[in-house]
mmCIF file of C-alpha atoms in Angstrom:
data_model
loop_
_atom_site.group_PDB
_atom_site.id
_atom_site.type_symbol
_atom_site.label_atom_id
_atom_site.label_comp_id
_atom_site.label_asym_id
_atom_site.label_seq_id
_atom_site.Cartn_x
_atom_site.Cartn_y
_atom_site.Cartn_z
ATOM 1 C CA MET A 1206 16.722 11.369 -16.218
ATOM 2 C CA LEU A 1207 20.363 11.296 -14.825
ATOM 3 C CA TYR A 1208 23.613 10.838 -16.590
ATOM 4 C CA ILE A 1209 26.843 9.312 -15.381
ATOM 5 C CA ASP A 1210 29.482 12.032 -14.769
ATOM 6 C CA LYS A 1211 32.070 9.484 -13.268
ATOM 7 C CA ILE A 1212 32.580 5.890 -12.651
ATOM 8 C CA ILE A 1213 33.930 4.817 -9.573
ATOM 9 C CA GLU A 1214 34.423 0.990 -9.562
ATOM 10 C CA THR A 1215 32.594 -2.227 -10.092
ATOM 11 C CA MET A 1216 30.458 -3.407 -7.151
ATOM 12 C CA PRO A 1217 32.131 -6.309 -4.939
ATOM 13 C CA TYR A 1218 28.796 -8.172 -5.202
ATOM 14 C CA GLY A 1219 26.275 -9.179 -7.872
ATOM 15 C CA LYS A 1220 26.691 -11.379 -10.974
ATOM 16 C CA THR A 1221 25.111 -8.806 -12.991
ATOM 17 C CA LYS A 1222 28.515 -6.517 -12.384
ATOM 18 C CA PRO A 1223 26.685 -3.386 -11.324
ATOM 19 C CA ILE A 1224 28.936 -0.231 -11.153
ATOM 20 C CA LYS A 1225 29.189 2.787 -8.506
ATOM 21 C CA VAL A 1226 28.844 5.734 -10.214
ATOM 22 C CA LYS A 1227 28.637 9.964 -9.516
ATOM 23 C CA ALA A 1228 25.793 10.933 -11.361
ATOM 24 C CA SER A 1229 24.617 14.189 -13.063
ATOM 25 C CA ASP A 1230 22.920 15.115 -9.585
ATOM 26 C CA GLY A 1231 25.905 14.957 -7.703
ATOM 27 C CA GLU A 1232 24.976 11.856 -5.935
ATOM 28 C CA VAL A 1233 26.749 8.217 -5.860
ATOM 29 C CA TYR A 1234 24.505 5.259 -7.100
ATOM 30 C CA VAL A 1235 24.693 1.671 -8.138
ATOM 31 C CA VAL A 1236 24.009 1.521 -11.882
ATOM 32 C CA LYS A 1237 22.572 -2.110 -12.821
ATOM 33 C CA PHE A 1238 22.375 -2.804 -16.558
ATOM 34 C CA ARG A 1239 19.795 -3.493 -18.850
ATOM 35 C CA LYS A 1240 21.885 -5.969 -20.477
ATOM 36 C CA ASP A 1241 23.614 -8.602 -18.145
ATOM 37 C CA ASN A 1242 23.765 -12.003 -17.550
ATOM 38 C CA ILE A 1243 20.203 -12.630 -17.338
ATOM 39 C CA ALA A 1244 18.910 -13.292 -20.782
ATOM 40 C CA ARG A 1245 20.015 -9.637 -22.011
ATOM 41 C CA LYS A 1246 16.517 -8.619 -22.556
ATOM 42 C CA ASP A 1247 15.587 -5.901 -20.062
ATOM 43 C CA ARG A 1248 13.907 -8.544 -17.762
ATOM 44 C CA SER A 1249 16.197 -8.302 -14.692
ATOM 45 C CA ILE A 1250 16.259 -4.392 -14.888
ATOM 46 C CA THR A 1251 12.142 -4.504 -15.354
ATOM 47 C CA ASN A 1252 12.317 -6.492 -11.894
ATOM 48 C CA GLU A 1253 14.295 -4.135 -10.323
ATOM 49 C CA PHE A 1254 12.265 -1.186 -11.176
ATOM 50 C CA ILE A 1255 8.865 -2.614 -10.281
ATOM 51 C CA ALA A 1256 10.254 -3.806 -6.828
ATOM 52 C CA TYR A 1257 11.914 -0.412 -5.846
ATOM 53 C CA ARG A 1258 9.018 1.507 -7.141
ATOM 54 C CA LEU A 1259 6.693 -0.596 -5.293
ATOM 55 C CA ILE A 1260 8.561 -0.473 -2.036
ATOM 56 C CA GLU A 1261 8.844 3.495 -2.598
ATOM 57 C CA ASN A 1262 5.020 3.910 -3.229
ATOM 58 C CA LEU A 1263 4.185 1.494 -0.259
ATOM 59 C CA GLU A 1264 6.739 3.890 2.029
ATOM 60 C CA TRP A 1265 8.340 0.890 3.295
ATOM 61 C CA GLU A 1266 11.802 1.626 4.457
ATOM 62 C CA ILE A 1267 13.539 -1.548 3.517
ATOM 63 C CA ALA A 1268 15.649 -0.837 0.441
ATOM 64 C CA PRO A 1269 17.706 2.151 -0.715
ATOM 65 C CA LEU A 1270 15.562 4.531 -2.250
ATOM 66 C CA PRO A 1271 14.438 6.168 -4.727
ATOM 67 C CA LEU A 1272 15.427 4.356 -7.793
ATOM 68 C CA GLU A 1273 16.510 6.574 -10.524
ATOM 69 C CA LEU A 1274 16.409 6.322 -14.321
ATOM 70 C CA ILE A 1275 19.846 6.947 -15.740
ATOM 71 C CA GLN A 1276 21.257 7.053 -19.307
ATOM 72 C CA ILE A 1277 23.971 5.315 -20.577
ATOM 73 C CA ASP A 1278 25.347 7.154 -23.581
ATOM 74 C CA THR A 1279 28.781 7.557 -25.691
ATOM 75 C CA THR A 1280 30.239 9.794 -22.998
ATOM 76 C CA ALA A 1281 29.610 7.185 -20.411
ATOM 77 C CA LEU A 1282 31.219 4.551 -22.492
ATOM 78 C CA GLU A 1283 33.928 6.891 -22.795
ATOM 79 C CA LEU A 1284 34.311 7.057 -19.271
ATOM 80 C CA ALA A 1285 34.389 3.527 -19.101
ATOM 81 C CA GLU A 1286 37.126 2.779 -21.113
ATOM 82 C CA ASP A 1287 39.409 4.944 -19.072
ATOM 83 C CA ALA A 1288 37.960 3.422 -15.747
ATOM 84 C CA PHE A 1289 39.261 0.590 -13.752
ATOM 85 C CA ILE A 1290 36.002 -1.729 -13.775
ATOM 86 C CA ASP A 1291 35.661 -5.566 -14.206
ATOM 87 C CA PRO A 1292 35.793 -6.343 -17.760
ATOM 88 C CA LEU A 1293 32.104 -7.975 -17.643
ATOM 89 C CA SER A 1294 31.043 -4.594 -16.307
ATOM 90 C CA LEU A 1295 32.185 -3.077 -19.365
ATOM 91 C CA ALA A 1296 31.330 -5.667 -21.711
ATOM 92 C CA TYR A 1297 27.446 -5.219 -19.987
ATOM 93 C CA MET A 1298 27.628 -1.319 -20.285
ATOM 94 C CA LYS A 1299 28.434 -1.405 -24.051
ATOM 95 C CA GLU A 1300 25.261 -3.439 -24.554
ATOM 96 C CA SER A 1301 23.033 -1.294 -22.396
ATOM 97 C CA LEU A 1302 22.965 2.055 -24.158
ATOM 98 C CA GLY A 1303 19.852 3.971 -23.390
ATOM 99 C CA VAL A 1304 17.650 3.838 -20.123
ATOM 100 C CA ASN A 1305 19.216 1.996 -16.967
ATOM 101 C CA VAL A 1306 18.243 2.068 -13.396
ATOM 102 C CA ALA A 1307 20.221 3.750 -10.686
ATOM 103 C CA ILE A 1308 19.991 2.972 -6.972
ATOM 104 C CA PRO A 1309 21.377 4.945 -4.095
ATOM 105 C CA TYR A 1310 24.729 4.098 -2.661
ATOM 106 C CA ILE A 1311 24.836 3.271 1.035
ATOM 107 C CA ASP A 1312 27.928 3.654 2.966
ATOM 108 C CA ASN A 1313 28.958 1.452 5.957
ATOM 109 C CA CYS A 1314 27.149 -1.837 4.875
ATOM 110 C CA GLU A 1315 28.063 -5.456 4.556
ATOM 111 C CA LYS A 1316 26.505 -8.644 3.466
ATOM 112 C CA ALA A 1317 24.137 -9.735 6.530
ATOM 113 C CA GLU A 1318 25.467 -12.858 7.894
ATOM 114 C CA GLY A 1319 23.533 -15.007 10.344
ATOM 115 C CA GLU A 1320 19.839 -14.559 11.538
ATOM 116 C CA ILE A 1321 18.071 -11.233 10.575
ATOM 117 C CA GLU A 1322 16.558 -9.584 13.862
ATOM 118 C CA ASN A 1323 14.311 -7.015 12.759
ATOM 119 C CA GLN A 1324 11.216 -8.518 12.705
ATOM 120 C CA ASN A 1325 9.227 -5.537 10.859
ATOM 121 C CA PHE A 1326 12.112 -5.732 8.212
ATOM 122 C CA ILE A 1327 11.280 -9.203 7.825
ATOM 123 C CA LYS A 1328 7.418 -9.126 7.231
ATOM 124 C CA HIS A 1329 7.887 -6.172 4.815
ATOM 125 C CA LEU A 1330 10.584 -8.242 2.695
ATOM 126 C CA ARG A 1331 8.659 -11.299 2.866
ATOM 127 C CA THR A 1332 5.724 -9.729 1.499
ATOM 128 C CA ILE A 1333 7.226 -8.000 -1.414
ATOM 129 C CA ASP A 1334 9.223 -11.068 -2.341
ATOM 130 C CA ASN A 1335 6.285 -13.275 -2.440
ATOM 131 C CA VAL A 1336 4.224 -10.491 -4.804
ATOM 132 C CA LEU A 1337 7.199 -10.470 -7.004
ATOM 133 C CA LEU A 1338 7.772 -13.972 -7.202
ATOM 134 C CA ASN A 1339 11.221 -13.550 -6.011
ATOM 135 C CA ASP A 1340 12.932 -16.525 -3.886
ATOM 136 C CA ASP A 1341 16.595 -15.322 -4.926
ATOM 137 C CA ARG A 1342 17.716 -15.042 -0.929
ATOM 138 C CA ASP A 1343 19.637 -17.831 0.465
ATOM 139 C CA ILE A 1344 22.020 -18.308 3.294
ATOM 140 C CA GLU A 1345 25.188 -18.002 0.828
ATOM 141 C CA ASN A 1346 23.583 -14.924 -0.956
ATOM 142 C CA PRO A 1347 21.028 -13.266 1.001
ATOM 143 C CA ASN A 1348 20.859 -10.219 -0.933
ATOM 144 C CA ILE A 1349 20.402 -8.195 2.311
ATOM 145 C CA LEU A 1350 22.927 -5.522 3.605
ATOM 146 C CA LYS A 1351 23.323 -4.883 7.130
ATOM 147 C CA ASP A 1352 24.094 -1.119 8.230
ATOM 148 C CA GLN A 1353 27.265 -1.353 10.233
ATOM 149 C CA THR A 1354 26.362 2.281 12.021
ATOM 150 C CA ALA A 1355 22.776 1.409 13.060
ATOM 151 C CA SER A 1356 21.495 -1.191 15.317
ATOM 152 C CA ASN A 1357 19.045 -3.658 13.479
ATOM 153 C CA ARG A 1358 18.978 -1.777 10.251
ATOM 154 C CA TYR A 1359 19.056 -4.010 7.136
ATOM 155 C CA TYR A 1360 18.434 -3.080 3.289
ATOM 156 C CA ALA A 1361 17.282 -5.624 0.886
ATOM 157 C CA ILE A 1362 18.680 -5.281 -2.641
ATOM 158 C CA ASP A 1363 18.714 -7.273 -5.893
ATOM 159 C CA TRP A 1364 15.414 -8.352 -7.715
ATOM 160 C CA GLY A 1365 16.937 -9.439 -10.537
ATOM 161 C CA LEU A 1366 15.781 -12.863 -10.493
ATOM 162 C CA ALA A 1367 12.265 -11.965 -9.569
ATOM 163 C CA MET A 1368 8.936 -12.980 -11.780
ATOM 164 C CA ASP A 1369 9.884 -16.437 -10.871
ATOM 165 C CA SER A 1370 13.692 -16.315 -12.309
ATOM 166 C CA THR A 1371 12.396 -14.116 -15.167
ATOM 167 C CA ASP A 1372 10.258 -17.309 -16.325
ATOM 168 C CA VAL A 1373 7.151 -15.134 -16.272
ATOM 169 C CA TYR A 1374 8.679 -13.110 -19.390
ATOM 170 C CA LYS A 1375 9.772 -16.096 -21.248
ATOM 171 C CA ASP A 1376 6.120 -17.799 -20.973
ATOM 172 C CA ILE A 1377 4.759 -14.488 -22.167
ATOM 173 C CA LYS A 1378 6.935 -14.418 -25.198
ATOM 174 C CA THR A 1379 6.448 -18.106 -26.203
ATOM 175 C CA GLY A 1380 2.543 -17.810 -25.711
ATOM 176 C CA ASN A 1381 2.488 -20.213 -22.655
ATOM 177 C CA ILE A 1382 1.347 -17.510 -20.397
ATOM 178 C CA SER A 1383 -2.230 -18.689 -20.471
ATOM 179 C CA THR A 1384 -1.457 -22.280 -19.238
ATOM 180 C CA ARG A 1385 1.025 -20.905 -16.547
ATOM 181 C CA MET A 1386 -1.158 -18.195 -15.136
ATOM 182 C CA MET A 1387 -2.612 -20.033 -12.306
ATOM 183 C CA TYR A 1388 0.541 -21.105 -11.347
ATOM 184 C CA PHE A 1389 2.026 -17.526 -11.313
ATOM 185 C CA GLN A 1390 -0.930 -15.940 -9.522
ATOM 186 C CA THR A 1391 -0.969 -18.646 -6.784
ATOM 187 C CA CYS A 1392 2.617 -19.833 -5.980
ATOM 188 C CA ASN A 1393 4.315 -19.378 -2.732
ATOM 189 C CA VAL A 1394 7.744 -18.865 -3.415
ATOM 190 C CA VAL A 1395 8.695 -17.647 0.040
ATOM 191 C CA ARG A 1396 8.405 -21.365 1.348
ATOM 192 C CA ARG A 1397 10.496 -22.807 -0.990
ATOM 193 C CA PRO A 1398 13.403 -24.777 0.682
ATOM 194 C CA GLU A 1399 16.527 -22.113 0.092
ATOM 195 C CA TYR A 1400 14.629 -18.828 0.799
ATOM 196 C CA ILE A 1401 16.170 -17.439 3.839
ATOM 197 C CA LEU A 1402 13.266 -16.209 5.395
ATOM 198 C CA ARG A 1403 11.266 -19.317 4.725
ATOM 199 C CA GLY A 1404 10.664 -19.981 8.598
ATOM 200 C CA ASN A 1405 8.909 -16.710 9.418
ATOM 201 C CA LEU A 1406 5.362 -16.634 8.557
ATOM 202 C CA THR A 1407 4.928 -12.975 8.915
ATOM 203 C CA ARG A 1408 3.576 -10.515 6.382
ATOM 204 C CA VAL A 1409 1.706 -7.292 5.303
ATOM 205 C CA THR A 1410 -1.893 -7.324 4.357
ATOM 206 C CA LEU A 1411 -2.245 -5.165 1.155
ATOM 207 C CA LYS A 1412 -5.320 -3.263 0.506
ATOM 208 C CA SER A 1413 -6.726 -3.984 -3.119
ATOM 209 C CA GLN A 1414 -7.946 -0.628 -4.212
ATOM 210 C CA GLU A 1415 -4.883 1.033 -3.304
ATOM 211 C CA ILE A 1416 -2.298 -1.465 -4.318
ATOM 212 C CA GLU A 1417 -3.898 -2.428 -7.618
ATOM 213 C CA GLY A 1418 -3.727 1.434 -8.691
ATOM 214 C CA ILE A 1419 -0.174 1.691 -7.284
ATOM 215 C CA ILE A 1420 0.874 -1.491 -9.657
ATOM 216 C CA HIS A 1421 -1.129 0.059 -12.407
ATOM 217 C CA GLU A 1422 0.696 3.325 -12.379
ATOM 218 C CA ILE A 1423 4.291 1.609 -11.996
ATOM 219 C CA ILE A 1424 3.633 -1.059 -14.781
ATOM 220 C CA GLU A 1425 2.656 1.790 -17.126
ATOM 221 C CA GLU A 1426 5.946 3.519 -16.443
ATOM 222 C CA ILE A 1427 8.333 0.951 -17.685
ATOM 223 C CA PRO A 1428 10.345 2.768 -20.164
ATOM 224 C CA GLN A 1429 8.958 2.303 -23.799
ATOM 225 C CA GLU A 1430 12.425 1.239 -25.279
ATOM 226 C CA TRP A 1431 12.914 -1.896 -22.833
ATOM 227 C CA GLU A 1432 11.653 -5.197 -24.518
ATOM 228 C CA THR A 1433 9.250 -5.880 -21.514
ATOM 229 C CA TYR A 1434 7.121 -2.793 -22.131
ATOM 230 C CA SER A 1435 4.951 -5.087 -24.482
ATOM 231 C CA ASP A 1436 4.661 -7.489 -21.489
ATOM 232 C CA ARG A 1437 2.936 -5.018 -19.113
ATOM 233 C CA ALA A 1438 -0.543 -6.246 -19.303
ATOM 234 C CA HIS A 1439 0.181 -9.586 -18.376
ATOM 235 C CA LEU A 1440 2.689 -8.513 -15.543
ATOM 236 C CA GLU A 1441 -0.067 -6.291 -14.234
ATOM 237 C CA GLU A 1442 -2.809 -9.129 -14.080
ATOM 238 C CA ILE A 1443 -0.535 -11.180 -12.178
ATOM 239 C CA LEU A 1444 0.922 -8.765 -9.916
ATOM 240 C CA CYS A 1445 -2.665 -7.539 -8.930
ATOM 241 C CA ALA A 1446 -3.559 -11.139 -8.426
ATOM 242 C CA ARG A 1447 -0.861 -11.922 -6.216
ATOM 243 C CA ALA A 1448 -0.757 -8.549 -4.109
ATOM 244 C CA VAL A 1449 -4.535 -9.272 -2.649
ATOM 245 C CA SER A 1450 -4.186 -12.898 -2.551
ATOM 246 C CA LYS A 1451 -4.099 -15.036 0.763
ATOM 247 C CA LYS A 1452 -3.284 -18.280 -1.139
ATOM 248 C CA ILE A 1453 0.269 -17.206 -1.967
ATOM 249 C CA PHE A 1454 1.140 -17.060 1.758
ATOM 250 C CA GLU A 1455 -0.417 -20.526 2.293
#
């Protein structure tokens, strides 16, 4: 578990107002809060946790890795009071005591503009986005960074609105998940009109036995203090079904 040693700034992108910090291991990270502007129920942070862990386990080099868990404690809040960060960052941070996530900060990156040229990156990103029910990538906000120092190098970020804009969690809590399960197991979100890579049909075929074991381990690692911990059986069922389904790419 990491701790915050220094708060550097609020990141210039992201509606959830993540912050850039120096952590107890001496490295610089982007901290995303468990209580942000998305329902404040540990849902977006659970999406981030699952996405980055899955990409790491599959050894796909399409995102800043590895994701770490980081503790926001009273010492971190004292640092935040003296830091020049966005007032919303401070507000979310105060509500987010406990376990949060930290993503390695990568220098020399800017928001990707125009056509994405790396076909290998595209097929891996379309696959992970569809498995995780994430269509939150459009022309205005692709949630893709372009490395300014390396030709054709991209990084995908931000799965906060995965799981169908977090509706999966809502339906679990309200008891509607049984009536929505077929939809969640079969819908193709990367063919939706606004999704930036909808015109590209490439994907990665995942092996059933391997991916199901990986998903199980990741779901069981969801921190117990997060509200979504109790949702893990439904999450595993949906993700395992989507990971091996051909229908979601039809």
